[in-house]
XYZ file of N, CA and C in Angstrom:
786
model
N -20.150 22.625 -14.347
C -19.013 23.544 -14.319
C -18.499 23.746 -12.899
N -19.488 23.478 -12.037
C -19.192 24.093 -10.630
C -18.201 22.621 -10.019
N -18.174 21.544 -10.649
C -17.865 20.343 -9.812
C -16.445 20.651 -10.632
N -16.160 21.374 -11.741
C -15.084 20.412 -12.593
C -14.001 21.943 -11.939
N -14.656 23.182 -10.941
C -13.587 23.880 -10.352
C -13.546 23.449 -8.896
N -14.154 22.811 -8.628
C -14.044 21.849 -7.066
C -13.014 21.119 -7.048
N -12.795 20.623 -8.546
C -12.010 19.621 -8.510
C -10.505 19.848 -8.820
N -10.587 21.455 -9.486
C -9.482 21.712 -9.923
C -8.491 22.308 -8.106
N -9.421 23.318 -7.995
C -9.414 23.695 -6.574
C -8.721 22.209 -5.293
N -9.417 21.138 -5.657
C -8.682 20.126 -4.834
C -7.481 19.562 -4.941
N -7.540 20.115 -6.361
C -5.846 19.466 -7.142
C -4.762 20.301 -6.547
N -5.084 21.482 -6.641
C -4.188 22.411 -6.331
C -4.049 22.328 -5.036
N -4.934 22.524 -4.310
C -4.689 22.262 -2.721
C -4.078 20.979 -2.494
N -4.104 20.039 -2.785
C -3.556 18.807 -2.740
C -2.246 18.409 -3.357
N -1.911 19.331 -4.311
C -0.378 19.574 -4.671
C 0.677 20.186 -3.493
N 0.304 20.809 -3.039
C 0.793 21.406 -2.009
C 0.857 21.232 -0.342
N -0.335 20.226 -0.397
C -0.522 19.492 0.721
C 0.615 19.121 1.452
N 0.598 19.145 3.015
C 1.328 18.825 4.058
C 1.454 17.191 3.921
N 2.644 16.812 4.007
C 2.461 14.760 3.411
C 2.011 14.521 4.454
N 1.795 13.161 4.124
C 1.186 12.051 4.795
C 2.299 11.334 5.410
N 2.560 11.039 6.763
C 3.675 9.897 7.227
C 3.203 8.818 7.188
N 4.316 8.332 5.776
C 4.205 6.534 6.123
C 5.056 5.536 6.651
N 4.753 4.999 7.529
C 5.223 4.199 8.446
C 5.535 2.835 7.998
N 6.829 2.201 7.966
C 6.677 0.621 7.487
C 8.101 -0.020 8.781
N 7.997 -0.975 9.521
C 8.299 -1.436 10.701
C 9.063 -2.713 9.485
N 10.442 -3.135 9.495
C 11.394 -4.062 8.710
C 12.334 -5.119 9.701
N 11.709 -6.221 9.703
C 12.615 -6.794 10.473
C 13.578 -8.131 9.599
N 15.308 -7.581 9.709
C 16.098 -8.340 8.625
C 16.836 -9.122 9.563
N 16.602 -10.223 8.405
C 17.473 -11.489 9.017
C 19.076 -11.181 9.434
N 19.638 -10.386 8.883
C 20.758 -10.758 8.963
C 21.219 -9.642 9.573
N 20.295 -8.547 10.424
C 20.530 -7.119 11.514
C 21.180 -7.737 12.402
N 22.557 -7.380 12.516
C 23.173 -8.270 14.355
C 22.803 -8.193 15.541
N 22.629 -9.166 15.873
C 22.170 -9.765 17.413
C 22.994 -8.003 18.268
N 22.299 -8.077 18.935
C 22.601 -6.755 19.604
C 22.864 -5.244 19.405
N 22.786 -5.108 18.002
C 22.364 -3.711 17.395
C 21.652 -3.510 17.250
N 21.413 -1.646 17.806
C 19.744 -1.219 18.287
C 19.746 -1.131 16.371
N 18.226 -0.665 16.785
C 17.335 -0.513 15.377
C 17.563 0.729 15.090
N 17.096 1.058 13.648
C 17.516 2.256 13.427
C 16.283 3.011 12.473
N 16.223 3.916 12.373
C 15.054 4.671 11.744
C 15.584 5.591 10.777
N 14.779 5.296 9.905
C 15.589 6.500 8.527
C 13.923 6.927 8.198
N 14.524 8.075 7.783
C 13.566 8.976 6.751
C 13.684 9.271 5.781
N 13.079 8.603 4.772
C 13.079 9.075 3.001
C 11.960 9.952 2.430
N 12.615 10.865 1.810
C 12.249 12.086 1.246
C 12.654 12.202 -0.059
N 11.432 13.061 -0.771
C 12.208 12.771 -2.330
C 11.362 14.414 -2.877
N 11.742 14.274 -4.362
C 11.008 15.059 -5.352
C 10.198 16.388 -4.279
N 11.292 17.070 -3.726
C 10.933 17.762 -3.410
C 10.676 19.600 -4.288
N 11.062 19.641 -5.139
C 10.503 20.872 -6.039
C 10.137 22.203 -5.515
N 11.308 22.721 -4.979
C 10.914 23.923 -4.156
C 10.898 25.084 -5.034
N 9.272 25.699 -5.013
C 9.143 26.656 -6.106
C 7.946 27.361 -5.432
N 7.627 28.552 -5.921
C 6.424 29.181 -4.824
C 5.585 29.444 -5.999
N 3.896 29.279 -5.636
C 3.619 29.506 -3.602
C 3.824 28.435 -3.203
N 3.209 27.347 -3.664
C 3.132 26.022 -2.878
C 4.214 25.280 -2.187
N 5.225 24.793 -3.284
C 5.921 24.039 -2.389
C 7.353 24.594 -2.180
N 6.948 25.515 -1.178
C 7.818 26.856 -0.993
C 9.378 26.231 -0.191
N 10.530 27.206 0.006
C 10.889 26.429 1.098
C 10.208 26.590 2.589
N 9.709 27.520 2.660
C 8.684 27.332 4.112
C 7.911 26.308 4.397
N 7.216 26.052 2.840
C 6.550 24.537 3.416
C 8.112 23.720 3.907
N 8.835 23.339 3.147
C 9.920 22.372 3.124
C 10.739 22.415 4.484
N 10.389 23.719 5.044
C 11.265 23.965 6.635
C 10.335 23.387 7.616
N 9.205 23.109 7.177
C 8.059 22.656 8.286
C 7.806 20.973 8.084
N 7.887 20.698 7.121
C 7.984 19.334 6.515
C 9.303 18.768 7.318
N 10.650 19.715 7.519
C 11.871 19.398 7.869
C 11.132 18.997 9.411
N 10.760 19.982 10.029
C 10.560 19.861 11.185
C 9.598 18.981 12.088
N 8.609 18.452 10.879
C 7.655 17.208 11.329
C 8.720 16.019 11.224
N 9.576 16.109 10.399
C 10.077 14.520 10.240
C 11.135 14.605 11.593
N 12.215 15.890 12.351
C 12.778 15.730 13.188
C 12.159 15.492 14.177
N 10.645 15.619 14.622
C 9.374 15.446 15.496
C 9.697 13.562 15.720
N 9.812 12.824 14.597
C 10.186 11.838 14.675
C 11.105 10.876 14.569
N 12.329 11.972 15.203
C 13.566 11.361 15.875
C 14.079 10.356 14.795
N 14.562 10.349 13.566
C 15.403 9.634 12.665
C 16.576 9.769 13.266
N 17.416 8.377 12.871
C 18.661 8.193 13.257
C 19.207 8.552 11.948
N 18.852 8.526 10.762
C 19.532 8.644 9.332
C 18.362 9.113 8.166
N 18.709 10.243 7.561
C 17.724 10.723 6.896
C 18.238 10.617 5.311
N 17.675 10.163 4.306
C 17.775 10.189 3.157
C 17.163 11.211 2.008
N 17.606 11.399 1.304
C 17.217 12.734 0.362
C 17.456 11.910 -1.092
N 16.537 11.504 -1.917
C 16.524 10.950 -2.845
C 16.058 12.135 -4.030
N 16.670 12.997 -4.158
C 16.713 14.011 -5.158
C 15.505 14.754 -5.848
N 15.412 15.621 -7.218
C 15.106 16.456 -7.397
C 14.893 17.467 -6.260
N 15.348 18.170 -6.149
C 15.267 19.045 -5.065
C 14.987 20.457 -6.068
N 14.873 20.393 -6.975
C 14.767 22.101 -7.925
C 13.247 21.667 -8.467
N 12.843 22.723 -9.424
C 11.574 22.608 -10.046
C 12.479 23.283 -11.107
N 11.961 22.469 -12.458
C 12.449 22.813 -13.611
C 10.894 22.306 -14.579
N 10.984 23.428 -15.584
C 9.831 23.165 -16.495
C 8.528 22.747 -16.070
N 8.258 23.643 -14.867
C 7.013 23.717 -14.483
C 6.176 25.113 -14.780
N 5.107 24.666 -15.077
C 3.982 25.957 -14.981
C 3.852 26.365 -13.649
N 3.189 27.623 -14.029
C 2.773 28.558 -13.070
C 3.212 28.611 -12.017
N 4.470 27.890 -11.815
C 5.440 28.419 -10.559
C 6.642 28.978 -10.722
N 6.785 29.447 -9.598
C 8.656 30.016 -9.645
C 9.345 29.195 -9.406
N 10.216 28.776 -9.522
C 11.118 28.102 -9.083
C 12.007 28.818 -8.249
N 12.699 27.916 -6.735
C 13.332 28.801 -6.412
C 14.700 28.590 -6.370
N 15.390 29.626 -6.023
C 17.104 30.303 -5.747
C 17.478 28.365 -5.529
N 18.619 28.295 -6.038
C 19.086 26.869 -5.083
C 19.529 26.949 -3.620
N 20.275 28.020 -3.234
C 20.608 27.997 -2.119
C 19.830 27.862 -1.182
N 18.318 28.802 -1.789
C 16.738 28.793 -1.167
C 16.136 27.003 -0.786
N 16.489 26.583 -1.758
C 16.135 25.442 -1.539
C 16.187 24.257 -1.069
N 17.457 24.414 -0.470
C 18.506 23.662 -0.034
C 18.649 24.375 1.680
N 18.365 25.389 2.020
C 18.729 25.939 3.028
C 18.061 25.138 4.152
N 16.680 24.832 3.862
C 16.018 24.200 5.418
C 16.396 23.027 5.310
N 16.863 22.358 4.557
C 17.518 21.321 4.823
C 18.897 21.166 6.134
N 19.157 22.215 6.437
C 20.320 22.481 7.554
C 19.575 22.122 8.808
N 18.546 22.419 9.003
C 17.894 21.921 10.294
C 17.384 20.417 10.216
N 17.459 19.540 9.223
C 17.364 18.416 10.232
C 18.346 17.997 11.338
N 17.943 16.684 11.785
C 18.367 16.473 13.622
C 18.536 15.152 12.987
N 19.581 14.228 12.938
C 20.153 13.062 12.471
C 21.319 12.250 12.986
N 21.238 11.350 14.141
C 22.806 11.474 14.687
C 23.444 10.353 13.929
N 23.429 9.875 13.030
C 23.944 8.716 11.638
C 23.806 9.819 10.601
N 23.505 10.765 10.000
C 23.524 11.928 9.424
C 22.706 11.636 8.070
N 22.649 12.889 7.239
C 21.613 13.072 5.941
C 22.470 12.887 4.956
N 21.596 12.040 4.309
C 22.810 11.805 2.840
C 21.723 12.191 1.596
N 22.420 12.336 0.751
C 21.201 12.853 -0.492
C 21.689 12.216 -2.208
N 20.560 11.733 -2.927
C 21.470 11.501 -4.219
C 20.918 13.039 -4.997
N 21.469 13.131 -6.536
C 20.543 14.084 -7.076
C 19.532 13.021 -8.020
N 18.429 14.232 -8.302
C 17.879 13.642 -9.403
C 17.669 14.447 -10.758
N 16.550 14.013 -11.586
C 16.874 14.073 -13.292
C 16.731 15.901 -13.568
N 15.649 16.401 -12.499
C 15.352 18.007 -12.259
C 16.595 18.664 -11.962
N 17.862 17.842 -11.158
C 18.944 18.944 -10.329
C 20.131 18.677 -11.714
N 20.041 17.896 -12.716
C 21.182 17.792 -13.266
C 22.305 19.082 -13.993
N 21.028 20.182 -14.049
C 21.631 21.409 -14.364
C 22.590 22.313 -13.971
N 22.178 21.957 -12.482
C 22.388 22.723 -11.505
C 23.631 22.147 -10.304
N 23.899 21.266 -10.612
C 24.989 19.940 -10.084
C 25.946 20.734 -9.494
N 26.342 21.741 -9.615
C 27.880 22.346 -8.855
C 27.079 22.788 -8.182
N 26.370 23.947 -8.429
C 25.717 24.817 -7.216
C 25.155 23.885 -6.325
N 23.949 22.587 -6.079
C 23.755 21.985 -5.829
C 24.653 21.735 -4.291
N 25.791 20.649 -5.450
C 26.548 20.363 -4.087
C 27.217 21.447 -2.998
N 27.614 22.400 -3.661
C 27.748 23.350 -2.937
C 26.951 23.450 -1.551
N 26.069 23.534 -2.399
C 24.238 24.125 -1.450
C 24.215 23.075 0.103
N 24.569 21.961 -0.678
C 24.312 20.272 0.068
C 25.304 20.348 0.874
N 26.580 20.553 0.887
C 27.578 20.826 1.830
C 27.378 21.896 2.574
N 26.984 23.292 2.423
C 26.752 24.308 3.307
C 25.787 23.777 4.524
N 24.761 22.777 3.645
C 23.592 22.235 4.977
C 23.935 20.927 5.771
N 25.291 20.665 5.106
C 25.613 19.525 6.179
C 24.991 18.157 5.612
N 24.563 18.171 4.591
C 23.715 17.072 3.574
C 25.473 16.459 3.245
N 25.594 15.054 3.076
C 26.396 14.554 2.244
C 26.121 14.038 1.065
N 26.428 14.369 -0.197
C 26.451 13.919 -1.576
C 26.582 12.508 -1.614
N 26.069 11.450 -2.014
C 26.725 9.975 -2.667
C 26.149 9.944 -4.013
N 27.368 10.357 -4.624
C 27.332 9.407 -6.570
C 27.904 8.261 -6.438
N 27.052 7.322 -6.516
C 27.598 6.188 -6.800
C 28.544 5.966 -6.095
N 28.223 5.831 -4.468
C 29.311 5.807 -3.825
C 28.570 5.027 -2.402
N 29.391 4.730 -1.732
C 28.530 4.062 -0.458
C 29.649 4.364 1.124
N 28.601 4.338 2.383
C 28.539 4.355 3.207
C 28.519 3.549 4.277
N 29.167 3.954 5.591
C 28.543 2.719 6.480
C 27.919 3.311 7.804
N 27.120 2.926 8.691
C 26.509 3.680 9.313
C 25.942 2.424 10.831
N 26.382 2.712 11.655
C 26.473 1.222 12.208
C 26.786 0.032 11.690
N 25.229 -0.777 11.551
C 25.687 -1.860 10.977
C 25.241 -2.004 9.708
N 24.732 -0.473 9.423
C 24.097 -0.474 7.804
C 24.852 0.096 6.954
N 24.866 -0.488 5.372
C 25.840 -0.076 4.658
C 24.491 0.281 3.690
N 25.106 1.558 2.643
C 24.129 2.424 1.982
C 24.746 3.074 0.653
N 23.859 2.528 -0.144
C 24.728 2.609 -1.281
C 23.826 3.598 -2.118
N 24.460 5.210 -2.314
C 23.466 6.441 -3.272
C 23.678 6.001 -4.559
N 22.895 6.041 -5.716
C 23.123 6.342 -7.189
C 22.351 7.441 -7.133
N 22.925 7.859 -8.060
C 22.577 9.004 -8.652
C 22.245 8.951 -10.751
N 21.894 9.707 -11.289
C 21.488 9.209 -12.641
C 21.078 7.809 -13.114
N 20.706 7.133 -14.457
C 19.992 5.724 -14.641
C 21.123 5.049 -14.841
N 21.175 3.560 -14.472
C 21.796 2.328 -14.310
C 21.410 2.196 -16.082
N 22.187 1.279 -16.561
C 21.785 0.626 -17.917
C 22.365 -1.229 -17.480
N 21.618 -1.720 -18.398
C 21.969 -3.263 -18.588
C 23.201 -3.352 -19.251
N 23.956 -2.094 -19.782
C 25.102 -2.551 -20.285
C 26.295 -1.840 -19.375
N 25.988 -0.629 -18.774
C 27.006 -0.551 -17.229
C 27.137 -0.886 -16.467
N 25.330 -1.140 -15.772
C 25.476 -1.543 -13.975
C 25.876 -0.614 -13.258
N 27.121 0.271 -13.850
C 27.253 0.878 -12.192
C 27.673 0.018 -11.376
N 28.614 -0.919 -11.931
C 29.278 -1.965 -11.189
C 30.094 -1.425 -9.547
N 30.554 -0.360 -10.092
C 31.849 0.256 -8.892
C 31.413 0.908 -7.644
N 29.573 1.101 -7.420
C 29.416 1.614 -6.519
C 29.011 -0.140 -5.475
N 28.846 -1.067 -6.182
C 28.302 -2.235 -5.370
C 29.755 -3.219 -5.529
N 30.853 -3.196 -6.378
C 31.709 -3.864 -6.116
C 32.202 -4.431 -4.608
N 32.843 -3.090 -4.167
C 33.452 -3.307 -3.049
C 32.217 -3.053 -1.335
N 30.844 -3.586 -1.929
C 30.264 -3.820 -0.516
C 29.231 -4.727 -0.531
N 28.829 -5.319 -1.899
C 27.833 -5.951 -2.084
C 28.778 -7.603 -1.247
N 29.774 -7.861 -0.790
C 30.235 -8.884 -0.314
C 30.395 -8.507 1.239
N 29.927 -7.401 1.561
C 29.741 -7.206 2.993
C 29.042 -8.092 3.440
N 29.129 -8.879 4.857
C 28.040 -9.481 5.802
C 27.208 -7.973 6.458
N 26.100 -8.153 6.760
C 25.059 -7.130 7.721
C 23.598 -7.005 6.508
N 23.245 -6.123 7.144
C 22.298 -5.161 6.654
C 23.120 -4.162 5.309
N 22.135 -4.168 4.389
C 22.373 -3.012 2.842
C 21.424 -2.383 2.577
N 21.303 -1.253 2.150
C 19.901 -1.031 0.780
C 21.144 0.217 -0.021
N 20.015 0.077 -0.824
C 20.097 1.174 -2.028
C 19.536 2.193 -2.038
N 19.484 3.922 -2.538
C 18.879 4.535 -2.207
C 19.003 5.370 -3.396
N 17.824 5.225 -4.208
C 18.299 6.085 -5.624
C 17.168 6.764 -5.622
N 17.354 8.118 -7.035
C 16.310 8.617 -7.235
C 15.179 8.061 -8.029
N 15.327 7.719 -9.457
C 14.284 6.469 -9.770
C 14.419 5.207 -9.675
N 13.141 4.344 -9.994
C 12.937 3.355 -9.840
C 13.254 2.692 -10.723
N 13.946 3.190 -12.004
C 14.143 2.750 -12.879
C 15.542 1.612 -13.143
N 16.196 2.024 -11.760
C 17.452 1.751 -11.524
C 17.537 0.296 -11.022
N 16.233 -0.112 -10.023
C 15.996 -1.357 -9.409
C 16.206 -2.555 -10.248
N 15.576 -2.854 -11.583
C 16.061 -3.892 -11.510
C 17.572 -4.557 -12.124
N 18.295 -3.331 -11.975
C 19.971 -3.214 -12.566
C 20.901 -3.556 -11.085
N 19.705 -3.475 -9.991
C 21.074 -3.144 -8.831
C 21.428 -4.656 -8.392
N 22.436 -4.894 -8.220
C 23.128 -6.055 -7.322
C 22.224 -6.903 -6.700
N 21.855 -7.762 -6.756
C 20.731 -8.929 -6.124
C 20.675 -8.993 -4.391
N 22.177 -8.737 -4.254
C 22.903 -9.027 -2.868
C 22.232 -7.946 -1.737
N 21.736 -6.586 -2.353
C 20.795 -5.712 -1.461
C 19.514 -6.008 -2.009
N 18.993 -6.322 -0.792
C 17.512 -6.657 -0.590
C 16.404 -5.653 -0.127
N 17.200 -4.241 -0.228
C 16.096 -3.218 0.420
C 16.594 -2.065 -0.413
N 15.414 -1.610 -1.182
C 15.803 -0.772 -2.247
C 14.804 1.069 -1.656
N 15.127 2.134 -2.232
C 14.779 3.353 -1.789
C 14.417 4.088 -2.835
N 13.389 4.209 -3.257
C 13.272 5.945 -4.324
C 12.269 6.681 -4.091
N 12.099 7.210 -5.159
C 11.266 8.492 -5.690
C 10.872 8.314 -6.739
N 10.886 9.916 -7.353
C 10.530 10.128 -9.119
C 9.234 10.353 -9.699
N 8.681 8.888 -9.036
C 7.226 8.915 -9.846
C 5.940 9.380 -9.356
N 6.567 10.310 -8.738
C 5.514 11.136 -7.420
C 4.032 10.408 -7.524
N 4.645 8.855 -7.525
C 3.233 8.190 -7.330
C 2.063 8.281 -8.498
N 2.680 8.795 -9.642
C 1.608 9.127 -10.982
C 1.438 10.731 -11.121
N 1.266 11.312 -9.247
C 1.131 12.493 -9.181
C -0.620 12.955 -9.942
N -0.880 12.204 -10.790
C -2.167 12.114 -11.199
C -2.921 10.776 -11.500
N -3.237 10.268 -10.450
C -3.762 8.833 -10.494
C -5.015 9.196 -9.750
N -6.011 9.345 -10.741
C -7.453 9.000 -10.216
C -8.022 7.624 -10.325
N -8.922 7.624 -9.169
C -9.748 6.200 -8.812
C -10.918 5.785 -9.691
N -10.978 4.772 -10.638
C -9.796 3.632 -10.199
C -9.488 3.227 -11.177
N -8.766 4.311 -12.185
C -7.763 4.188 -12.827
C -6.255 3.759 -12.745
N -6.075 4.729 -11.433
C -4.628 4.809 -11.093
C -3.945 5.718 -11.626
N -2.210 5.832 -11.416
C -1.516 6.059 -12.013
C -2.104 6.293 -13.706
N -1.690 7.917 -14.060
C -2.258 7.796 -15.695
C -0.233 7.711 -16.089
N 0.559 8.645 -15.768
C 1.481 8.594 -16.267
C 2.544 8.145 -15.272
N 4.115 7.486 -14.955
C 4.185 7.544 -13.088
C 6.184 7.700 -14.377
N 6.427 8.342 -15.389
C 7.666 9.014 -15.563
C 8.744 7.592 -15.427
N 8.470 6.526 -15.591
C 9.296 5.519 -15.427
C 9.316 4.645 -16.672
N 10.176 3.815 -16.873
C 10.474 2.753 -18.108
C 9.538 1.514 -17.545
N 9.664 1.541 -16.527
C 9.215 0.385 -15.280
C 7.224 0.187 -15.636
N 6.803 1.401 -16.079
C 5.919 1.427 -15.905
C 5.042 1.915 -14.613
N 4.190 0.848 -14.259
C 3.653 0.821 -13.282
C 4.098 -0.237 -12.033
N 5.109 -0.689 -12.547
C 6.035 -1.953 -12.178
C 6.569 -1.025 -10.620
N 6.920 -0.468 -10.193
C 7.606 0.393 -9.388
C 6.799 2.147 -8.948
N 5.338 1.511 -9.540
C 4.596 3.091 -9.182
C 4.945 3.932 -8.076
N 4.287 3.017 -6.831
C 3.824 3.393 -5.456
C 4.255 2.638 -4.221
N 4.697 3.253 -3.579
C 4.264 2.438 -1.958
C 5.645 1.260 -2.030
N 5.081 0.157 -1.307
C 5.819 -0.713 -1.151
C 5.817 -2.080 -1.719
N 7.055 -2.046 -2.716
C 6.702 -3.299 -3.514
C 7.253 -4.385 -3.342
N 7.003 -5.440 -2.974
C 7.432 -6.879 -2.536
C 7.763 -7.990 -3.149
N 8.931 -8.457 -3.733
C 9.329 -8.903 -4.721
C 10.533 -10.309 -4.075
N 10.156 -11.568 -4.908
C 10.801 -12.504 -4.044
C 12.291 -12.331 -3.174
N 12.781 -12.001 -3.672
C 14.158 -11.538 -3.154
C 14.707 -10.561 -2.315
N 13.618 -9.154 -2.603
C 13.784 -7.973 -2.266
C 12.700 -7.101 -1.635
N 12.727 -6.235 -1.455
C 12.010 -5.218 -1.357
C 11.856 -3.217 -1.220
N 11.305 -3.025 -2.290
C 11.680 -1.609 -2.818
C 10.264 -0.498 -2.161
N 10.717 0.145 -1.527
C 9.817 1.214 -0.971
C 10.092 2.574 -2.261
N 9.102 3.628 -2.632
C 8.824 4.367 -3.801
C 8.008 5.302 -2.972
N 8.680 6.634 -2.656
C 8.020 7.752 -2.194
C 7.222 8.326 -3.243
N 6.226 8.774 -2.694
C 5.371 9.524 -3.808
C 5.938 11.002 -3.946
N 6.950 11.364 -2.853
C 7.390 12.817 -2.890
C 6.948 14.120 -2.277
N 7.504 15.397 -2.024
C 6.776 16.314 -1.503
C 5.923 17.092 -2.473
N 6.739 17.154 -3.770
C 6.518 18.453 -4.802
C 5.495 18.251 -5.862
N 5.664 18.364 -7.217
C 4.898 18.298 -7.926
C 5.871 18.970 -8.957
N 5.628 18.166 -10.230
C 6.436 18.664 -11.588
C 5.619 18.697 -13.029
N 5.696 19.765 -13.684
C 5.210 20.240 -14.594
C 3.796 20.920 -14.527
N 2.630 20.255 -13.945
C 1.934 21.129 -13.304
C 1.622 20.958 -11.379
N 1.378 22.364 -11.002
C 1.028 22.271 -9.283
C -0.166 21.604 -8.780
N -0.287 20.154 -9.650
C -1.552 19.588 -9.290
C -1.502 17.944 -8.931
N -1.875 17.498 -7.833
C -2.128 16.256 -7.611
C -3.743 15.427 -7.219
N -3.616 14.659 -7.625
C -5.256 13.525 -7.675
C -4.870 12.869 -7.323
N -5.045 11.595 -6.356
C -5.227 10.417 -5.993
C -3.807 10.236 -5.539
N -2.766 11.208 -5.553
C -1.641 10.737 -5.101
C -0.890 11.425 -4.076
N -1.316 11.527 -2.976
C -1.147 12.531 -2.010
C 0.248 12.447 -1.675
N 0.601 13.800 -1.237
C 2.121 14.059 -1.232
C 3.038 13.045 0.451
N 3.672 12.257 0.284
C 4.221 11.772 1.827
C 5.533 11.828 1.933
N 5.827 11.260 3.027
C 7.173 10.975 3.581
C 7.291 9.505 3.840
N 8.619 8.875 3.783
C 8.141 7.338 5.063
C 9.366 7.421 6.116
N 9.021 6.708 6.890
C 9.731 6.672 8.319
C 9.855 4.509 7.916
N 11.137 4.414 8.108
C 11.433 3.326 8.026
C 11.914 2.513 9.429
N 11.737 1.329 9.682
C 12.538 1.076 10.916
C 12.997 -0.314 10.667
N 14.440 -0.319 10.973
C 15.211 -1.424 10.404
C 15.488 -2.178 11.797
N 15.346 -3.347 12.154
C 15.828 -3.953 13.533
C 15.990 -5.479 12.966
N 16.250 -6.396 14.055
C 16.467 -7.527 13.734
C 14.904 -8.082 14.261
């Protein structure tokens, strides 16, 4: 009895846990000869609800990732807690507020995800007061990187043609930056560097099981980490938060710090 509240006790503490920075160094063929490199920060499934993943944690989380000087910060959605136990969920404006202090001189862009769909006006609202820019299905350019947000699931019979029409024939550097992973293998062939969230990594993946559930069609196809695929390659935050219950195993909460150069 005494091991199986050790363990519960670790879950909980570990739901709430300060992330882990992960680091992955990208060098693309086709970055132009003489453009500096650039560093982004992806952030996801953040679930701001108290105690745990309060916005206080989320203002301190803000402030470790400006510690490491991003040129462009990404926000790959859920940003609310919906249909969770034993937490509050908080105010949107609450939740959205420490987001005003990141430090970004290519700036923060954010998609939503499947948790914020309720809440979509207030939301953007929220996202504009902090200086966050919205992309639905819409794209960007940012030096020599072009950045394309979805927002909601791709199908094999839409595509979501209109957000990759007019850039997937760009020369440079691309990625994609959605909230699930579910979206990857619908997107345009032509971006080779893909961005999410969602599957907060299983959020309950004990060793060495893994992943028991990871909320995707994909499966386990798109769990975790960084997946390497002939053509492409898709990085999958495990997230800050935690959804449905305030508990994580084997899937500790992170961030990644990306660095794009030639």
């Amino acid at each position: 009895m005494t091991a199986i509240w050790l363990l519960l006790l670790h879950m909980l503490l570990l739901g709430s846990a300060p992330p882990l920075v992960r680091h992955v160094r990208l060098h693309m063929a086709d970055w132009p000869a003489g453009a500096a490199p650039m560093r982004i920060a992806l952030l996801s499934d953040f679930h701001v609800a108290m105690p745990g993943d309060s916005a206080t944690h989320l203002a301190h989380v803000v402030e470790s990732v400006n510690g490491s000087h991003p040129d462009l910060v990404l926000l790959a959605g859920d940003f609310l807690s919906t249909g969770t136990l034993f937490v509050k969920s908080a105010d949107v404006r609450d939740a959205i507020a420490p987001l005003a202090a990141f430090h970004a001189p290519s700036g923060v862009f954010a998609v939503l995800g499947n948790h914020d769909e309720g809440a979509r006006a207030a939301l953007q609202a929220a996202l504009a007061t902090s200086r966050v820019a919205l992309l639905h299905n819409a794209a960007v350019r940012r030096g020599p990187l072009t950045i394309v947000g979805i927002d909601g699931v791709l199908t094999a019979r839409s595509r979501m043609r209109a957000p990759f029409s007019g850039f997937s024939h760009l020369a440079g550097p691309k990625l994609v930056f959605t909230h699930t992973p579910d979206n990857v293998p619908q997107v345009d062939r032509s971006f080779r560097l893909l961005l999410a969230g969602h599957t907060h990594c299983g959020q309950i993946a004990p060793w060495p099981i893994g992943p028991i559930l990871t909320a995707s069609a994909t499966g386990r196809r798109y769990a975790c980490g960084v997946i390497r695929e002939p053509d492409r390659l898709t990085i999958v935050t495990a997230g800050l938060g935690t959804s449905s219950l305030p508990v994580r195993l084997g899937a500790t909460p992170d961030y990644w710090l990306i660095d794009l150069g030639r």
